Short mmCIF file of C-alpha atoms and ligand atoms in Angstrom, two decimals:
data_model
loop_
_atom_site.label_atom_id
_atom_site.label_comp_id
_atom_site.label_asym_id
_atom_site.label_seq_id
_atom_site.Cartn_x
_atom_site.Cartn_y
_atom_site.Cartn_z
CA UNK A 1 33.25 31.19 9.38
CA UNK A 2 29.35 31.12 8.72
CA UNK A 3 27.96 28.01 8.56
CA UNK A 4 24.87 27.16 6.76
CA UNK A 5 22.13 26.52 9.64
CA UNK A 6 20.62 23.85 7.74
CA UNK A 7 23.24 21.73 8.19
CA UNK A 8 24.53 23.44 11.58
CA UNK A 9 25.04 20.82 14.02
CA UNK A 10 25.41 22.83 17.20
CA UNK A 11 21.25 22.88 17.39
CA UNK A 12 21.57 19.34 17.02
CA UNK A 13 22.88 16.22 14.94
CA UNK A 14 21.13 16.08 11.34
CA UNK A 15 20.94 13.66 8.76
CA UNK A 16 21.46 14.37 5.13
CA UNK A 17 20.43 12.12 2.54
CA UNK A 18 21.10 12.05 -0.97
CA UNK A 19 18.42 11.80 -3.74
CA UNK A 20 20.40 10.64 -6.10
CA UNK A 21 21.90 7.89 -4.23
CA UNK A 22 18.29 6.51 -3.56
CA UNK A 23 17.54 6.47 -7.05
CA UNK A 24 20.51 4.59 -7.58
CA UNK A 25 20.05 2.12 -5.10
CA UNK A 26 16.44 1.53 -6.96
CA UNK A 27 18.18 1.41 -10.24
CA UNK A 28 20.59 -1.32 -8.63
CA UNK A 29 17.68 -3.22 -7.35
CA UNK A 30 16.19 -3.45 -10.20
CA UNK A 31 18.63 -4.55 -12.36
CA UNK A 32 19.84 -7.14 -9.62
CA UNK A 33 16.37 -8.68 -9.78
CA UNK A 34 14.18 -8.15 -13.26
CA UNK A 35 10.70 -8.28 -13.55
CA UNK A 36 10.33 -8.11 -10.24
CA UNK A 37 8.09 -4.97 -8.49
CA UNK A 38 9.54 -3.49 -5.66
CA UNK A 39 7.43 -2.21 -2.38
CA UNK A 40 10.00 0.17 -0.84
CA UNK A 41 9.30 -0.72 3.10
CA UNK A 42 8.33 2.54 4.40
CA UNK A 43 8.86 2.36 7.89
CA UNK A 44 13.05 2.02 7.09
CA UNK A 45 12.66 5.60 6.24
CA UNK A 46 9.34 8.04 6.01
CA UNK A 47 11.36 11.72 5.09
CA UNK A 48 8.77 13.12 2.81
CA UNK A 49 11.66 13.67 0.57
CA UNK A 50 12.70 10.11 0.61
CA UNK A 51 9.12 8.91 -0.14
CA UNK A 52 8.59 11.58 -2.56
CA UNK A 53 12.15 10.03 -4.17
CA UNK A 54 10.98 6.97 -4.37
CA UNK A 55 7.31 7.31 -6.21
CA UNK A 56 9.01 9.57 -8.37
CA UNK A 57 11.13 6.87 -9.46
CA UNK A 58 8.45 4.15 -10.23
CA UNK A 59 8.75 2.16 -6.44
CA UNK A 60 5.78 0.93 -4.70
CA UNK A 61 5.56 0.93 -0.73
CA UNK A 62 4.60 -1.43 1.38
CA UNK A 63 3.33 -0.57 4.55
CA UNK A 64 2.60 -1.80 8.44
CA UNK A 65 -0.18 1.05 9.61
CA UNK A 66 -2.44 3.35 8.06
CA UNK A 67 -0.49 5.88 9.67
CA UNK A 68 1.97 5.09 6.82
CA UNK A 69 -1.11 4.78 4.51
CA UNK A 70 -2.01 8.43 4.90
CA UNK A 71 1.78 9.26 4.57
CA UNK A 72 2.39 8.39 1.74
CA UNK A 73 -1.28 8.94 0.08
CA UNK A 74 -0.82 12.15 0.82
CA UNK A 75 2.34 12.15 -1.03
CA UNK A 76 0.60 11.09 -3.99
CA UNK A 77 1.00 7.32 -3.99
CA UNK A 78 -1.84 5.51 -5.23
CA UNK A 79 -3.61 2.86 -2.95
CA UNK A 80 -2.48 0.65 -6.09
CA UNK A 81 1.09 0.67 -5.66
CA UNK A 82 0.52 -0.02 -1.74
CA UNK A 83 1.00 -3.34 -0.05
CA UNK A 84 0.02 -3.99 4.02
CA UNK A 85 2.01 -6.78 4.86
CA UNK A 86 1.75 -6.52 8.70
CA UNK A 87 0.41 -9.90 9.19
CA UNK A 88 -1.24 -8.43 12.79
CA UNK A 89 -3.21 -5.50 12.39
CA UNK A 90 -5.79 -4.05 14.64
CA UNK A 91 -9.39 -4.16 12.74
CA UNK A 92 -9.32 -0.32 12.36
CA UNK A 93 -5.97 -0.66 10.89
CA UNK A 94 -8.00 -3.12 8.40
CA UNK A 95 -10.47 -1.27 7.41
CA UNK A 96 -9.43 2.31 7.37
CA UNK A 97 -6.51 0.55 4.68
CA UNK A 98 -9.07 -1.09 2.90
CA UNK A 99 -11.40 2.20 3.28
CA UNK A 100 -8.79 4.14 1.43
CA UNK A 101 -8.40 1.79 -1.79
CA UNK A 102 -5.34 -0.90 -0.13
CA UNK A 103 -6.44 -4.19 -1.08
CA UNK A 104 -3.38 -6.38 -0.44
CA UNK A 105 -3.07 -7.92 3.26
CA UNK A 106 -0.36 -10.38 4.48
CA UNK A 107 -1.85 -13.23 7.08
CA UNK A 108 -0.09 -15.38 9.13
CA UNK A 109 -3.00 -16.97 11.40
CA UNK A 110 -6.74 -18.03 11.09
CA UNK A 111 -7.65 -15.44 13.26
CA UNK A 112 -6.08 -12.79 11.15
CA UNK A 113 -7.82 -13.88 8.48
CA UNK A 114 -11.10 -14.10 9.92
CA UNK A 115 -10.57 -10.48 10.77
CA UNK A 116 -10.01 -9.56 7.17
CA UNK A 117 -12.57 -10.91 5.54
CA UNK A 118 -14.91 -9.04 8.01
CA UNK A 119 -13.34 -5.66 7.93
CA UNK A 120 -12.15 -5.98 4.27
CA UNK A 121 -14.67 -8.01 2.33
CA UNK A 122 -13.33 -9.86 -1.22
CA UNK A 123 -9.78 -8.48 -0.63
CA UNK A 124 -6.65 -10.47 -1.77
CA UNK A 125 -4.77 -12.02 1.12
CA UNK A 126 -0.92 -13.45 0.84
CA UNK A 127 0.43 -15.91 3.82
CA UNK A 128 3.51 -15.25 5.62
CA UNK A 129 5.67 -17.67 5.51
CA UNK A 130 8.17 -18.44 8.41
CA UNK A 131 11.78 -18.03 7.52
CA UNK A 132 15.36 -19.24 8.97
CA UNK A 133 16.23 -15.24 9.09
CA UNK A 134 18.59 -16.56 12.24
CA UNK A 135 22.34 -15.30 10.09
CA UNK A 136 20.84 -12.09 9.34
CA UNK A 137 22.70 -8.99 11.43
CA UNK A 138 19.61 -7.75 12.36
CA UNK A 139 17.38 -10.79 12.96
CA UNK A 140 13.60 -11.16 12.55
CA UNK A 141 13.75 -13.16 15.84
CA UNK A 142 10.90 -15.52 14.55
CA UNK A 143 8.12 -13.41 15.67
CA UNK A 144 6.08 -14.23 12.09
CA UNK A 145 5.20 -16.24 9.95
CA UNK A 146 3.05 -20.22 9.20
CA UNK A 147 4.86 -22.68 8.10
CA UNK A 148 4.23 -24.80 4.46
CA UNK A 149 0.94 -26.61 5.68
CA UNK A 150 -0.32 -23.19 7.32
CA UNK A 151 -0.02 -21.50 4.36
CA UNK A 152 -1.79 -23.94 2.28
CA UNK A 153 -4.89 -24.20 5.05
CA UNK A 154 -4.31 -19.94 5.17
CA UNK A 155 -4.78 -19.61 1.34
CA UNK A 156 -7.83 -22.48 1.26
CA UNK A 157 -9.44 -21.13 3.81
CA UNK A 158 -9.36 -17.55 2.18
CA UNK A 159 -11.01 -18.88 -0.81
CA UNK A 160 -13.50 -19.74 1.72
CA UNK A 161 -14.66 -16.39 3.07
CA UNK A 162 -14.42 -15.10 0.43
CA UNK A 163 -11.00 -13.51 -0.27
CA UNK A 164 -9.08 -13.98 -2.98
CA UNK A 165 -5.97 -16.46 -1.88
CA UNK A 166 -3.70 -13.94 -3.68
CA UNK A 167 0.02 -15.05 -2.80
CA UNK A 168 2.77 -15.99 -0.51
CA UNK A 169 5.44 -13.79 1.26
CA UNK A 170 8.75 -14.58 3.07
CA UNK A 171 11.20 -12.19 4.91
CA UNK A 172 14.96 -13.48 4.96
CA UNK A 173 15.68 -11.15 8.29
CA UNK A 174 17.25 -7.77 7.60
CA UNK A 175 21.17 -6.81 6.57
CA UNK A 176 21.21 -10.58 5.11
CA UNK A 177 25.01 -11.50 4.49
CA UNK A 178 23.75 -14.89 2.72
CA UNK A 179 22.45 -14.68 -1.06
CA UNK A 180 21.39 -18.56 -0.23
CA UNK A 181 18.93 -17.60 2.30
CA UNK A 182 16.79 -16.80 -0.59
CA UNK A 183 16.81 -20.56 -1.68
CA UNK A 184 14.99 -22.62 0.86
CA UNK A 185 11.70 -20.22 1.10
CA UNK A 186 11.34 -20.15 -2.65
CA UNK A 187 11.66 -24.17 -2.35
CA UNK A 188 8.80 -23.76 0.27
CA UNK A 189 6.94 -21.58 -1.77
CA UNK A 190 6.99 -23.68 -4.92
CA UNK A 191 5.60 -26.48 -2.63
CA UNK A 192 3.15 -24.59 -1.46
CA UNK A 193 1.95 -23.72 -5.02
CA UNK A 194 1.98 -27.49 -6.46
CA UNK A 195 -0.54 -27.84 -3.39
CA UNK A 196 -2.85 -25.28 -3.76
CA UNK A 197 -2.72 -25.75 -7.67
CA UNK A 198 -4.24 -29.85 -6.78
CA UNK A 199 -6.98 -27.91 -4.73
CA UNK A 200 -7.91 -25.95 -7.43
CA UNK A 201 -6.00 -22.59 -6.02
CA UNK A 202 -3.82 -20.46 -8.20
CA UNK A 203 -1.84 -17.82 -7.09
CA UNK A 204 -1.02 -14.75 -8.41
CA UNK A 205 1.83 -12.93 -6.64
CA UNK A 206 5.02 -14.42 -4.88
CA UNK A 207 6.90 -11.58 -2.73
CA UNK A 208 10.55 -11.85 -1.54
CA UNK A 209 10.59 -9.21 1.03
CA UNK A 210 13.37 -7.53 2.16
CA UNK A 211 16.28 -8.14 3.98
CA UNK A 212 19.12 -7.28 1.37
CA UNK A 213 21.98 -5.87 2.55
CA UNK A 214 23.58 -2.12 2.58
CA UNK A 215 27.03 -1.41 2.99
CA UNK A 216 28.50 -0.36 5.95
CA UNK A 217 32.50 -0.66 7.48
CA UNK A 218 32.65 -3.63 5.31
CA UNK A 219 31.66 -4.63 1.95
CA UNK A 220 28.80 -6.99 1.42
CA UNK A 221 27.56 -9.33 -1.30
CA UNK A 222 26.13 -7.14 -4.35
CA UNK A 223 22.44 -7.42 -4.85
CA UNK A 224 23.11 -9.35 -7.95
CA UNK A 225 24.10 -12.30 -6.22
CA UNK A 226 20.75 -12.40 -4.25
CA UNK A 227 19.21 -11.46 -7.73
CA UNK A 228 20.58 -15.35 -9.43
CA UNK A 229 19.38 -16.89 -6.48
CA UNK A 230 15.87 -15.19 -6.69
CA UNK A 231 15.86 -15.97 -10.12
CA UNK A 232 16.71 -19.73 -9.98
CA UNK A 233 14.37 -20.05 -7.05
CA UNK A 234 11.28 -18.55 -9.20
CA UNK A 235 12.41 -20.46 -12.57
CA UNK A 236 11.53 -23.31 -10.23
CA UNK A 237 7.94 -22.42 -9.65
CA UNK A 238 5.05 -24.38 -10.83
CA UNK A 239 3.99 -21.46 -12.77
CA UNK A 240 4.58 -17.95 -13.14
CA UNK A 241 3.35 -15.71 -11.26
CA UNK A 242 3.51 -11.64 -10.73
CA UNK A 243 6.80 -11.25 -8.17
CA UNK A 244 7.29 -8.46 -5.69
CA UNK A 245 10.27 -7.69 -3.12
CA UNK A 246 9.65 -5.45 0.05
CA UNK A 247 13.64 -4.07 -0.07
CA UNK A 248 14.44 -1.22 2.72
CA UNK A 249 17.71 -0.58 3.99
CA UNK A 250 19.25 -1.50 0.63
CA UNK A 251 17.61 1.37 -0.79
CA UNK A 252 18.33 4.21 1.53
CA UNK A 253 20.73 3.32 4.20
CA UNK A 254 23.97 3.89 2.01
CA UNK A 255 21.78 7.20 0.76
CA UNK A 256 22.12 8.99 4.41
CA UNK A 257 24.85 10.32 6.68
CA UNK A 258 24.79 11.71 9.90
CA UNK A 259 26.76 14.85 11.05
CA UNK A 260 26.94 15.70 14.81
CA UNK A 261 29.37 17.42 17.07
CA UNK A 262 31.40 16.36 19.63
CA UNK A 263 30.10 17.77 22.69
CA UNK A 264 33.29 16.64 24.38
CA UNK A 265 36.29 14.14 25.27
CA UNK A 266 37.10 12.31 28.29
CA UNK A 267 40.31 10.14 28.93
CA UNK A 268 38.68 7.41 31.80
CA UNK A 269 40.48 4.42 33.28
CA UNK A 270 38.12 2.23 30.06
CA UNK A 271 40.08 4.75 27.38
CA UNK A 272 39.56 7.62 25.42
CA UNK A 273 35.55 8.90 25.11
CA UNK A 274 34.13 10.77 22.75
CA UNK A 275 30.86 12.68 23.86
CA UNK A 276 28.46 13.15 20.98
CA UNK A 277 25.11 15.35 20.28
CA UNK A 278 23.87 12.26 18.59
CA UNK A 279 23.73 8.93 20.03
CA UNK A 280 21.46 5.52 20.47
CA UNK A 281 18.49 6.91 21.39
CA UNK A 282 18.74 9.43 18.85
CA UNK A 283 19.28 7.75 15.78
CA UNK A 284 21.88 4.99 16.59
CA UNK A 285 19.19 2.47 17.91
CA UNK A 286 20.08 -0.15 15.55
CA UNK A 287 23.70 -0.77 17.45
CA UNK A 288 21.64 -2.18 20.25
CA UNK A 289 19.12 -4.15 18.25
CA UNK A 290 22.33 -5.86 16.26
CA UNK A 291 23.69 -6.16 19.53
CA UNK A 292 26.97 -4.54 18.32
CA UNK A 293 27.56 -6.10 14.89
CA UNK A 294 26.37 -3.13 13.25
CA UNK A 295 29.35 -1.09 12.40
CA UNK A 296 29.27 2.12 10.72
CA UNK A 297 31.99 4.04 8.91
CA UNK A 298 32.47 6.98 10.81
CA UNK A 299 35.24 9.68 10.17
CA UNK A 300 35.87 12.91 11.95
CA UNK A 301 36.52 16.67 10.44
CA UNK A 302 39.57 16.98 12.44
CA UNK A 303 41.98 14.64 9.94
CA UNK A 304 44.62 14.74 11.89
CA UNK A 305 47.12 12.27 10.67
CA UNK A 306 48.05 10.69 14.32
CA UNK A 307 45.19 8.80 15.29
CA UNK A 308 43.83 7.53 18.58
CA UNK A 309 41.10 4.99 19.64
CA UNK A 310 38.03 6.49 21.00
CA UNK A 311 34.92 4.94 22.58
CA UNK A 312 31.98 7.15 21.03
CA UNK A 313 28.61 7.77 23.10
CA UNK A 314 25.80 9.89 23.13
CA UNK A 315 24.63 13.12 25.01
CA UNK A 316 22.38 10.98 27.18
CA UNK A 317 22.79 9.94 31.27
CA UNK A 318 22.42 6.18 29.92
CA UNK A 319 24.78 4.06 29.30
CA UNK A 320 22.96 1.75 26.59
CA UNK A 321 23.76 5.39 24.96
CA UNK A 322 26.84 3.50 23.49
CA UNK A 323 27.13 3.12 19.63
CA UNK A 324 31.07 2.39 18.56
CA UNK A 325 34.16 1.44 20.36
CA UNK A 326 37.71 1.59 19.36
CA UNK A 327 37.31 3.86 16.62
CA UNK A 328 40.42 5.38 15.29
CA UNK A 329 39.97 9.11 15.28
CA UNK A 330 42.31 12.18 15.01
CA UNK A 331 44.70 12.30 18.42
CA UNK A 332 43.49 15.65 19.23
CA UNK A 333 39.85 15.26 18.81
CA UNK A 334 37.76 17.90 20.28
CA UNK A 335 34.96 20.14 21.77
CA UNK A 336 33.39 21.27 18.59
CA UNK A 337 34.23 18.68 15.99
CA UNK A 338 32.12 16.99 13.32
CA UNK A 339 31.85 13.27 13.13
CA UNK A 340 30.44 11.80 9.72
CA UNK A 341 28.46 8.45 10.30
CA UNK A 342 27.73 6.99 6.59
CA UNK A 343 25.26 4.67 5.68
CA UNK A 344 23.19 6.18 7.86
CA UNK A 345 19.92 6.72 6.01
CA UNK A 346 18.04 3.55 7.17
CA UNK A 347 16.80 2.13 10.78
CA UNK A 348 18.09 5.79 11.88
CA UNK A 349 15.83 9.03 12.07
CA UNK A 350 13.03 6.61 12.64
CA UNK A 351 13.79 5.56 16.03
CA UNK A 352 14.95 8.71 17.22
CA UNK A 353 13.63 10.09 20.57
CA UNK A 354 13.68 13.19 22.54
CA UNK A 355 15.23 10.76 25.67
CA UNK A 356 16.87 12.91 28.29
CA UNK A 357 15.84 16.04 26.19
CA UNK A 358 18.24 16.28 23.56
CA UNK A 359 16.41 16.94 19.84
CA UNK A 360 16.44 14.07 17.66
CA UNK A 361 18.00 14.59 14.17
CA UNK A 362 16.64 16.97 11.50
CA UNK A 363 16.71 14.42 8.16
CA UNK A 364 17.33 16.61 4.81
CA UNK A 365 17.51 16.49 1.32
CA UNK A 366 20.34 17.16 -0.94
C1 PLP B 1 11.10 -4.31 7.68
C2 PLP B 1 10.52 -5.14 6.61
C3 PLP B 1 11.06 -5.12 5.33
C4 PLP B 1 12.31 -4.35 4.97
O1 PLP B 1 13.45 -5.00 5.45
P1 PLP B 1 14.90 -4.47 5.03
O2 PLP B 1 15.81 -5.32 5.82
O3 PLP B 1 14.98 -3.03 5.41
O4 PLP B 1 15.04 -4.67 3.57
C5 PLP B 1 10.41 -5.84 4.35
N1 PLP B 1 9.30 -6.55 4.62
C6 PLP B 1 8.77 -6.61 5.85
C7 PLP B 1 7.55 -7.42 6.07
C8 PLP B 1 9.36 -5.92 6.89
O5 PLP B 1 8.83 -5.99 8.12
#
């Protein structure tokens, strides 16, 4: 049997994505939540073809380097329909963005601020808010954000040197299970407003981030249901204003799935092992970070109909290296086999090392 070698796993796992599937996640997304912009987060996935997807369908980017910057400038995204909403960014990062047309930053400190307004002169800042994020499967951990008063001094203090107090932002924490986590930083947010608005400060821009959630053993809450309480929330403001949302891994993740090979079996005192070409460090990275509550759907070519519970790891010396137990699998799994890992396409190819010398993924189109 020839097998096509784009999609020939013995040189190494690969991930395929799906166009289509992308541009039906955006469709989704937008319907779940009208009028409001979204700023695909680029670092969930930066495939050329993804990106290329994406602009093609109407989706802005927002970005965390000017690494991504070029990226997807070079794709043929305007600096227009880019938004930098690392609140930290060294003052190269700064001004090389604002160099190259980007004139949205996100703030969460004075400093920050300080930093902008010297390396980016008369741009529009937005103030990160802080945000619960805690329920989310793949927590924020807290490491951003100013709280209502912060943002109020943030956005003054803008107007101040000269920047244009431009908006607020919020990120729920990613693969959020909870459409109400939406509810208490739009309650925030509208506070924040009625503030500013007595100073004499109107904003222009509110944006919900990301955090919604992709599919992945199990279903999850459809978009729509974040979408009412997004809506409610901003029916609420003091006044309208232009709304954006920073979605990732709802976009892509259900888009992508991973083929590798089983490298080979092992029946150990712990149970049956699976040995895989593809493994944490090589696109599976997000098992850790979720410490284990990430669960993808994973089948085998095999399909035999007695099954048998494997432990599945990758081709590395390490044992962080692994990414599923007890996953029922055909009895008489072997050397040679394909696993399928689905909703694959997001948190994936990005983290992917060469660790211990095995080739990280090859990520293509179809
Ligand atoms: C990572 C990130 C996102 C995307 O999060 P998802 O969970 O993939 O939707 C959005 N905004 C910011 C600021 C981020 O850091």
């Amino acid at each position: 049997m020839t097998v096509d070698p784009i999609v020939d796993t013995r040189t190494g796992p690969v991930l395929q994505m799906r166009a289509d599937r992308i541009v039906a996640a955006l469709d989704t997304f937008r319907a779940a939540f009208p009028g409001v912009r979204p700023f695909y987060a680029t670092k969930c996935n930066t495939h050329p073809g993804v990106l290329r997807t994406l602009h093609d369908a109407g989706s802005g980017f927002e970005v965390a380097s000017f690494q991504e910057i070029e990226t997807l400038t070079g794709a043929g995204v305007r600096a227009e329909d880019l938004i930098f909403s690392n609140p930290v960014r060294a003052r190269e990062q700064t001004a090389r963005a604002a160099a190259a047309g980007v004139h949205r930053f996100s703030v969460d400190s004075v400093e920050e601020l300080h930093r902008v307004a010297e390396e980016a002169p008369g741009s529009r800042v937005y103030a990160r808010l802080i945000s619960g994020g805690q329920d989310s499967v793949v927590p924020s951990e807290g490491k951003f954000g100013v709280d209502a008063t912060g943002a109020v001094r943030l956005l003054l203090e803008a107007r101040e040197l000269g920047l244009v107090p431009y908006g607020i932002t919020f990120h729920m924490g990613s693969q959020m299970l909870d459409p109400a986590a939406l509810q208490q930083p739009l309650r925030d947010v509208a506070g924040i407003m009625d503030r500013l608005l007595r100073a004499g400060v109107r904003l222009e821009m509110v944006d919900i981030g990301g955090g919604f959630p992709a599919a992945y053993d199990e279903p999850v809450p459809p978009l729509a249901a974040f979408g009412r309480v997004a809506a409610a929330g901003l029916a609420d403001l003091p006044y309208p204003v232009e709304v954006f949302a920073e979605p990732g891994r709802c976009l892509v993740a259900e888009a992508g799935t991973f083929r590798c090979r089983v490298i080979g079996v092992a029946e150990r005192p712990s149970g049956w092992w699976a040995h895989t070409n593809l493994g944490v460090f090589h696109g599976l990275m997000e098992v850790l970070e979720s410490g284990g509550h990430l669960h993808y759907p994973i089948h085998d070519t095999r399909g035999t109909r007695l099954r048998r519970c494997y432990h599945l790891t990758g081709p590395t010396c390490d044992s962080q290296d692994t990414f599923a137990r007890d996953v029922l699998l055909s009895a008489d799994l072997r050397e040679g086999d394909e696993l399928l890992i689905g909703s694959a396409g997001a948190y994936t190819s990005v983290y992917a090392s060469r660790f211990n010398g095995f080739p990280p993924p090859r990520v293509i189109m179809i």
